Tab-separated table of C-alpha atoms in Angstrom:
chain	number	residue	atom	x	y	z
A	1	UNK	CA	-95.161	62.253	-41.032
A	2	UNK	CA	-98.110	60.058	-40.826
A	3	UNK	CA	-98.565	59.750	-44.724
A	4	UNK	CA	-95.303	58.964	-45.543
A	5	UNK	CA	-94.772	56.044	-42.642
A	6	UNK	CA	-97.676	54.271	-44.015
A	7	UNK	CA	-96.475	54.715	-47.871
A	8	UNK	CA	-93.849	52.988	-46.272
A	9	UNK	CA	-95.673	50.373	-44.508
A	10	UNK	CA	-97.570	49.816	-47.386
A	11	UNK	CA	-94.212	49.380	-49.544
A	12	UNK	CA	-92.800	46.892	-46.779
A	13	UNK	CA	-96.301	44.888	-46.840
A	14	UNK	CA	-96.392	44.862	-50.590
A	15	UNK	CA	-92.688	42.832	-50.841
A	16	UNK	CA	-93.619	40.626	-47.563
A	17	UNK	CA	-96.703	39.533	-49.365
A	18	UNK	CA	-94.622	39.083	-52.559
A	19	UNK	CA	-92.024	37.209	-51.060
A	20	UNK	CA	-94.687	34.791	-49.164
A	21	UNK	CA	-96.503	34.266	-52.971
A	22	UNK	CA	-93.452	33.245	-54.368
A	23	UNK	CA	-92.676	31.038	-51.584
A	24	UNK	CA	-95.881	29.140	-51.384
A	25	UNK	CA	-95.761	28.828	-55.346
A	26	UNK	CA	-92.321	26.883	-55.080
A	27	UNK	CA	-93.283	24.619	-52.181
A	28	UNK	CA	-96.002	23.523	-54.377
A	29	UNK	CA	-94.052	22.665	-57.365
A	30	UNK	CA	-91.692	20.866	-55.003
A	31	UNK	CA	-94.740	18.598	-54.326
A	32	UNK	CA	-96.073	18.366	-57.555
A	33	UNK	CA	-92.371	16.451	-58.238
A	34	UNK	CA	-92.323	12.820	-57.941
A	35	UNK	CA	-89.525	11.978	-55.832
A	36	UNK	CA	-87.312	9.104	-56.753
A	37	UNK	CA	-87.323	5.958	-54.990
A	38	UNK	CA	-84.193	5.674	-52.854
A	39	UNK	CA	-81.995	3.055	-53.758
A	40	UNK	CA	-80.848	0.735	-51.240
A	41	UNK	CA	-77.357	-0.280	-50.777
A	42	UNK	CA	-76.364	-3.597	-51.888
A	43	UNK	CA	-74.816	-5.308	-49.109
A	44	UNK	CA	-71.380	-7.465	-50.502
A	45	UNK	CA	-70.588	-10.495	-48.288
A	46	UNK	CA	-66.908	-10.239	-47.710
A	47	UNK	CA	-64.522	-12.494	-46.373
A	48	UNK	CA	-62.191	-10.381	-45.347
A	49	UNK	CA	-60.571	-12.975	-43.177
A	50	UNK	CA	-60.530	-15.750	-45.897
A	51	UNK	CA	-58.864	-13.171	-48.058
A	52	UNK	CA	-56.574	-12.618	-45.777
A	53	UNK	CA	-55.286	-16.492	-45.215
A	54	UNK	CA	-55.114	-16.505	-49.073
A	55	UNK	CA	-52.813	-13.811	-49.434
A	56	UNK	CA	-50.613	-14.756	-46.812
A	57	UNK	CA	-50.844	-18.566	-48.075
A	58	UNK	CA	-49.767	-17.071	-51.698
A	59	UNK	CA	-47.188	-14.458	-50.873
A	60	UNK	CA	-46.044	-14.442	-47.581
A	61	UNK	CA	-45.872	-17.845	-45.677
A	62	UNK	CA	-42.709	-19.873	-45.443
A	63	UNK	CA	-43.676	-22.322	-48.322
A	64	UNK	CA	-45.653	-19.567	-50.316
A	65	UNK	CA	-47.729	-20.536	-53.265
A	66	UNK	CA	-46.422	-18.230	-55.556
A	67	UNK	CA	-42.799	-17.919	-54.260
A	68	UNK	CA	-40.011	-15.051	-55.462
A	69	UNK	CA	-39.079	-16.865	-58.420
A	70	UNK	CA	-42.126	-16.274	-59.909
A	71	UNK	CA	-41.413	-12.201	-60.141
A	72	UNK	CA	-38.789	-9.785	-61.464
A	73	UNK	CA	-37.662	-8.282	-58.460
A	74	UNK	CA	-36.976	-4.487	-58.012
A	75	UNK	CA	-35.976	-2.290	-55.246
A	76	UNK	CA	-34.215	-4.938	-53.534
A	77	UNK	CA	-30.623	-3.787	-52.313
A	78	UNK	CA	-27.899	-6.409	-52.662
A	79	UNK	CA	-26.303	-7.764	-49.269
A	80	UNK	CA	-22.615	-5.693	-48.971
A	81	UNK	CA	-19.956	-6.866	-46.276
A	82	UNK	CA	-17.074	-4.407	-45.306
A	83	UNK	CA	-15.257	-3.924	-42.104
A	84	UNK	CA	-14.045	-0.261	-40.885
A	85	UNK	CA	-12.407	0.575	-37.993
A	86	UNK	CA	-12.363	-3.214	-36.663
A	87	UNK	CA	-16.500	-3.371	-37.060
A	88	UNK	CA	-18.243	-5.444	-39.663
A	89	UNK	CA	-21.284	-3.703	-41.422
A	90	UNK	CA	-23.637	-6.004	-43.465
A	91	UNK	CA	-25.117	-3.194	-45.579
A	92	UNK	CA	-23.947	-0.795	-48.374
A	93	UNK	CA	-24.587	3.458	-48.156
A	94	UNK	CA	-25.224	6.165	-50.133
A	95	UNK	CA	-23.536	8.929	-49.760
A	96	UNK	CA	-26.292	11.588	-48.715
A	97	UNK	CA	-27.230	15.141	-47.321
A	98	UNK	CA	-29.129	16.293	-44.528
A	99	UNK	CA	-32.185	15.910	-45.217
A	100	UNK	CA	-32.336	11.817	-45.499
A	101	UNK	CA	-32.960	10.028	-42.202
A	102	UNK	CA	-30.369	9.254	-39.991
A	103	UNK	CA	-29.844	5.166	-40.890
A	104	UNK	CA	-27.168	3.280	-41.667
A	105	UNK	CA	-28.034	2.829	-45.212
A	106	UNK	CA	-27.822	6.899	-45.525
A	107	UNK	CA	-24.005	8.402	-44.839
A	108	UNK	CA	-24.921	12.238	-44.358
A	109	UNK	CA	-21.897	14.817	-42.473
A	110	UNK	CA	-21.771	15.738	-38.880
A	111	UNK	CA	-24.510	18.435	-38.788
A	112	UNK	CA	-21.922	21.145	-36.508
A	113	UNK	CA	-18.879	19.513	-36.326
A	114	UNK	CA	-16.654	20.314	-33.427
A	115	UNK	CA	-13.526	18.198	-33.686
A	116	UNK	CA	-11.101	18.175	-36.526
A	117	UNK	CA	-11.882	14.867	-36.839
A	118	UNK	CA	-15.625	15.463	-37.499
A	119	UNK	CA	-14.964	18.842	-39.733
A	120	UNK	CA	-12.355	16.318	-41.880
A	121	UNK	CA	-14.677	13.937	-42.426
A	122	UNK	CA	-18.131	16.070	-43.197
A	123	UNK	CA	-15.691	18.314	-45.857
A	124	UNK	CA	-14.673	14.441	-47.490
A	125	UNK	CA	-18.574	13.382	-47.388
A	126	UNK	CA	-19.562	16.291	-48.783
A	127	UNK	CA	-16.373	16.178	-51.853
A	128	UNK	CA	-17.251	12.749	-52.478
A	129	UNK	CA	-21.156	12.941	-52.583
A	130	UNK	CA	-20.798	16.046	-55.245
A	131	UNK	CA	-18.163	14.395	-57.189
A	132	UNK	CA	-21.116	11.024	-57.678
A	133	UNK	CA	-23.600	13.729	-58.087
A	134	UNK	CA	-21.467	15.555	-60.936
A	135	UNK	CA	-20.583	12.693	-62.505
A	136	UNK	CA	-24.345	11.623	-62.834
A	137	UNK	CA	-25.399	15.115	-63.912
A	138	UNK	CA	-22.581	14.751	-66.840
A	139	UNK	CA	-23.738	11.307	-67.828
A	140	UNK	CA	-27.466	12.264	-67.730
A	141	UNK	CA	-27.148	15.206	-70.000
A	142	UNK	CA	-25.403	13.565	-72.462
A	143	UNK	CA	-26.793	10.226	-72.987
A	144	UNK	CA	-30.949	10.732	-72.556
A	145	UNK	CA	-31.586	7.056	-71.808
A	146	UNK	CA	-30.259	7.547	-68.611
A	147	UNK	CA	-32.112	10.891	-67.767
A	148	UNK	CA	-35.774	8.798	-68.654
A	149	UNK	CA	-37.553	5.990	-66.158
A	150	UNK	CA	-35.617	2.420	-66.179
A	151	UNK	CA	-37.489	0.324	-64.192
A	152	UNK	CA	-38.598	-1.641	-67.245
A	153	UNK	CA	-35.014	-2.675	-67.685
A	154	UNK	CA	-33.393	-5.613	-65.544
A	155	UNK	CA	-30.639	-4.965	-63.472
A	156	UNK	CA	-28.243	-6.515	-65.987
A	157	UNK	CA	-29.490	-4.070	-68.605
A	158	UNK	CA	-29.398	-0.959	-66.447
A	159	UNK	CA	-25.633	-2.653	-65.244
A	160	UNK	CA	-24.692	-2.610	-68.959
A	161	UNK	CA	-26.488	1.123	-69.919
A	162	UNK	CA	-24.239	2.612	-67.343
A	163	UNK	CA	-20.946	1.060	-68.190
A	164	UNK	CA	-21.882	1.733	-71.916
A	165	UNK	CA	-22.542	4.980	-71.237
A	166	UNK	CA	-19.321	5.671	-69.126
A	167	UNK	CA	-16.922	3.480	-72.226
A	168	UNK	CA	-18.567	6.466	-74.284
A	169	UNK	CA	-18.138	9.327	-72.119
A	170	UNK	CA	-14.557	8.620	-71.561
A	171	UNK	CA	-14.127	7.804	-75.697
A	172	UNK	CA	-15.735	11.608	-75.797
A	173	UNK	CA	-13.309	13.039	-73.889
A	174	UNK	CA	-10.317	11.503	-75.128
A	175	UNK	CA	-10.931	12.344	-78.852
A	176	UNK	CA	-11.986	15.931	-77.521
A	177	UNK	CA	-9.157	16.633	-75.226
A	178	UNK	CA	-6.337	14.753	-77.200
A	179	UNK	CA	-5.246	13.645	-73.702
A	180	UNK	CA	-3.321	9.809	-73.694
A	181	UNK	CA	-6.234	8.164	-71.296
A	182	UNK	CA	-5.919	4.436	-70.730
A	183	UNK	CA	-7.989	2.716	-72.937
A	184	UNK	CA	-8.730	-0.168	-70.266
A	185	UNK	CA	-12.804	0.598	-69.565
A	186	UNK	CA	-14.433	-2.980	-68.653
A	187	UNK	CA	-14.736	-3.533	-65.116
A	188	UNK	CA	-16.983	-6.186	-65.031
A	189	UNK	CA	-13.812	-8.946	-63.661
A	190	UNK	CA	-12.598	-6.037	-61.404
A	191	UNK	CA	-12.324	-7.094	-57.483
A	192	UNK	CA	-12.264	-3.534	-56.241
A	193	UNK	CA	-14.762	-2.969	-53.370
A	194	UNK	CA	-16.641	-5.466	-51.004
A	195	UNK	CA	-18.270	-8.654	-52.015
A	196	UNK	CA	-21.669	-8.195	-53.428
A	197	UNK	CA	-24.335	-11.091	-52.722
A	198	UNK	CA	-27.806	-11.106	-54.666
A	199	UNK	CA	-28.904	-13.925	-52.506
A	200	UNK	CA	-32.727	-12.985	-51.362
A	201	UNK	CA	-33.746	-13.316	-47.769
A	202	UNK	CA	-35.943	-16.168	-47.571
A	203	UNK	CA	-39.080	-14.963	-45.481
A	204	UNK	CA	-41.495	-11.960	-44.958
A	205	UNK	CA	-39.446	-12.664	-41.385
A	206	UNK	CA	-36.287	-12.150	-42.661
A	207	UNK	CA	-37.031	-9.295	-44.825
A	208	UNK	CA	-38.673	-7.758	-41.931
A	209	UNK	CA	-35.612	-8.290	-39.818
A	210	UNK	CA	-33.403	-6.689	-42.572
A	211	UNK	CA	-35.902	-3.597	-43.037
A	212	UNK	CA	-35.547	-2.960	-38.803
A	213	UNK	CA	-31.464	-3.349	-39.172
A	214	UNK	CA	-31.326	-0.660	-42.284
A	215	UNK	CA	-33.274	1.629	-39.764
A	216	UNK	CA	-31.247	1.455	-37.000
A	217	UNK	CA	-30.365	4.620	-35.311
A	218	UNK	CA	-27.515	3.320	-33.436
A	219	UNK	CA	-26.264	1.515	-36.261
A	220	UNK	CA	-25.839	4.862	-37.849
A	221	UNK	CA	-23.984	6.682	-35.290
A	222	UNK	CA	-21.688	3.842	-34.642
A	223	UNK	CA	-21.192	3.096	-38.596
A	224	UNK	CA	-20.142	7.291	-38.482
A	225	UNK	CA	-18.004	7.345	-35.575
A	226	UNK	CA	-16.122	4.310	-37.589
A	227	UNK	CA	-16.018	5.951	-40.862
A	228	UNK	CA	-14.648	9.115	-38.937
A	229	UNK	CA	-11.899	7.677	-37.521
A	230	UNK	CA	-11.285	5.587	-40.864
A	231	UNK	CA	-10.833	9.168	-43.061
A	232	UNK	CA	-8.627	10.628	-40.089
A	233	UNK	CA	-6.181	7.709	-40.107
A	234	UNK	CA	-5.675	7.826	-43.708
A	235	UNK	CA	-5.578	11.742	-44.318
A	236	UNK	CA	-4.297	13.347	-41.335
């Protein structure tokens, strides 16, 4: 027993003193390295609040520098006036599901619908919304400019891509179906549907005001309740 613990001993010192050689051999080529000089940061004088006067001077104040004239604008919703159920509504609405927030720029079903009323008017929503949805999906797959990015295009252009597109679709169908479809396809002097402004809003108060009114809650569930009672009274 006693010769064969201190093999092992032996063993254990033998890798212990190993271990510390190897150790002490890499400390000292650690400090045989020259270490580089730390670099110190270069401090930028900012003025943040300067900048800040500047950009609101340029963009954003009353009598802006660079006003909206200057720029294309995109992703700016046109002002739409209807009146349902004895209520006037400034804004337009897409026709959505349920996963969109609930404001008055979004028209989604009732979620459970309990009336008749309610069940009416979330099976018209939902008839309507696929029929736009179908109608896209037809258009798309046929004609790939509409199925690629447009926001390089003005809103004239993408105004005239879509009717083109539609003149063509219907000129499809009529030489494929042989069917006797009226052959009247501009609608550019039609006066079907509210009046559409393009007017801008003049402020970065005024478009704030407009961005709180397309998110009101209330809005919503009063612009619903209308549009219920609107379907019932002309489909029950």
């Amino acid at each position: 027993m006693s010769s064969s613990s201190s093999s092992s001993d032996g063993i254990e010192g033998e890798l212990i003193a190993a271990f510390q050689a190897e150790y002490e051999e890499e400390m000292l080529n650690e400090e045989e390295e020259p270490r580089r000089p730390r670099k110190r940061r270069e401090f930028i004088r900012r003025d943040r609040l300067g900048a800040h006067d500047r950009l609101f001077e340029d963009y954003f104040a009353d009598d802006c520098n660079y006003p909206p004239s200057y720029f294309r604008r995109r992703g700016e919703a046109p002002v739409v006036n209807f009146t349902v159920n004895r209520h006037e509504y400034n804004y337009g609405y897409y026709l959505a599901d349920g996963i969109y927030p609930s404001w008055p720029v979004f028209m989604k079903g009732v979620t459970l619908p309990q009336s008749e009323k309610q069940r009416m008017f979330t099976a018209a929503q939902s008839a309507w919304r696929k029929d736009v949805e179908c109608a896209f999906g037809v258009l798309k797959a046929r004609f790939n400019i509409l199925a690629v990015p447009g926001r390089s295009y003005s809103r004239r252009t993408l105004g005239l891509i879509m009717r083109a597109c539609v003149i063509l679709h219907n000129m499809i169908i009529d030489d494929e179906r042989g069917t006797n479809l009226e052959h009247n396809y501009e609608t550019v002097e039609s006066n079907v549907g509210p009046a559409i402004h393009h007017h801008a809003p003049p402020s970065l108060a005024a478009r704030i005001q407009m961005d709180n009114e397309m998110r009101a809650s209330p809005v919503y569930t009063q612009l619903q309740q209308d549009l219920i009672e609107h379907v019932w009274a002309h489909n029950a």
